[in-house]
Amino acid sequence: MTKTLQDLIDESIFISTEYQARLAELTQGAEWDVDFSAPAFTLQTDPPVSLTPYLLGTESTSRGSWIWSWQELGHFPDTVVSAAVQAREAGRRLGVEELSTDELPVADGLARRLTLAAKAVTGVYAHYPAGAGGGVTAWLLLEGPEFELPELTVERMMRVIAEALTTDTAVDHNLAVDSYAKLRGAHIEWDTEATCVVTVRDGAQRFWFDDHQISGVEPAEPTVGPDVLADLAADARARAVALREDRAAAESTAAREASRPQAAAPEAAPVPADARQEESEPLEVPDFVETEHVAPEHAAPARETEPPRETPEPVAAAADGDLPFDQEPSDRDVRPGRVSTTVVPGPEPVRPAAEEPREPVAERTPEPAAEREVEREVVAGPGVPGSAEAEPVVEGEEPAEEEQGERKKGFFSRFFGL
């Protein structure tokens, strides 16, 4: 069976709206930070709320593209990218190319549409567009016990559907209503393609459709009793469990794929010159000096020419501008929150035999073990590369890991717009 991106969006739009409303209740304008190494998305409420984040991808206005987080596995913990891998596998199975194409040109609303489609195949229905500085937005799915929804009632169902329809996102309302009823354990009975009755705990509603658009709603007599609704609620829970199992399998897939380049690295053939020319150019971001492709002896003078500026303390982002339902993020200037991740170790690089000899080991002074910092690199947020508010900063930099840091930074430069 094949589907389209819009099919998946229609399947998730109503329940997504309900979860986004719950997320708005949780945030209440609070600041946030996300640590992918934990992983944890923390709302600085009283008391703080910690949710599990799944990184789908990033959208960059400077780069002009969306990049899925599974494009190069190994940079984030497997749990963090598991939902993205799950979406990719579903995209391949259902023939939805947008979910299985590693990088896509930016278009109006594309990131949100990809996120909504990912919800339909992952069963994680809350999302947060996290500003990461430098014109980059990291799109996250969020999960936690705080999102447990109450039993569906007629009043709640109608409020959710009405709110979702204000966004003009749904195209096939028949599909949207049918999917929402099944995901929420309600009973839906179709008389014809033009009308159906949805029965919930405290009543029922008849929906009328004209060319797959809701044209009218009226109260109706329930078509089933409490016992049937209880069975349908159990079916909905079983469907959610199956999607969690799929995500666990996707996490294993991420771990397996991340280990492949490490095993194959010693036998990797040199990249032809014409192929190297097709690689993405380093992204130029204001107030950030790109050093990844510059020799160390040439990089230092460039940094010295920069005018001195004060570096503000890292602060989290305020969530008050994020709309409670499935609408586009506002155009206001949002201060990015603190986004961090552990740098995942990789294989030692293999150098060609004809390469210029490296500096003798005896002349390198190793850094004392007592002074070593935790291997954590802040990849976005104030006070780090890509933030328009601060001088470039790199945390946890060590001479012994210089080569590995450069290899990893190549992906972070493009992914987070650094």
PDB file of C-alpha atoms in Angstrom, residues 22 73 87-88 91 122 128 173 179 268 272 407 415:
ATOM      1  CA  ARG A  22      -1.625  19.897  25.927  1.00  0.00           C
ATOM      2  CA  LEU A  73      24.084   8.530  11.938  1.00  0.00           C
ATOM      3  CA  ALA A  87       9.798   7.865   9.661  1.00  0.00           C
ATOM      4  CA  ARG A  88      12.385   7.049   6.987  1.00  0.00           C
ATOM      5  CA  GLY A  91       8.499   6.455   3.992  1.00  0.00           C
ATOM      6  CA  THR A 122       5.750   7.211  14.862  1.00  0.00           C
ATOM      7  CA  TYR A 128       8.398  21.741  19.199  1.00  0.00           C
ATOM      8  CA  HIS A 173     -11.545  15.494   6.038  1.00  0.00           C
ATOM      9  CA  SER A 179      -8.124   8.406  11.731  1.00  0.00           C
ATOM     10  CA  ALA A 268      37.753   3.293   2.093  1.00  0.00           C
ATOM     11  CA  PRO A 272      37.894  11.332  -6.818  1.00  0.00           C
ATOM     12  CA  ARG A 407      35.325  15.093  11.295  1.00  0.00           C
ATOM     13  CA  PHE A 415      23.050  20.354  10.231  1.00  0.00           C
TER      14      PHE A 415
END
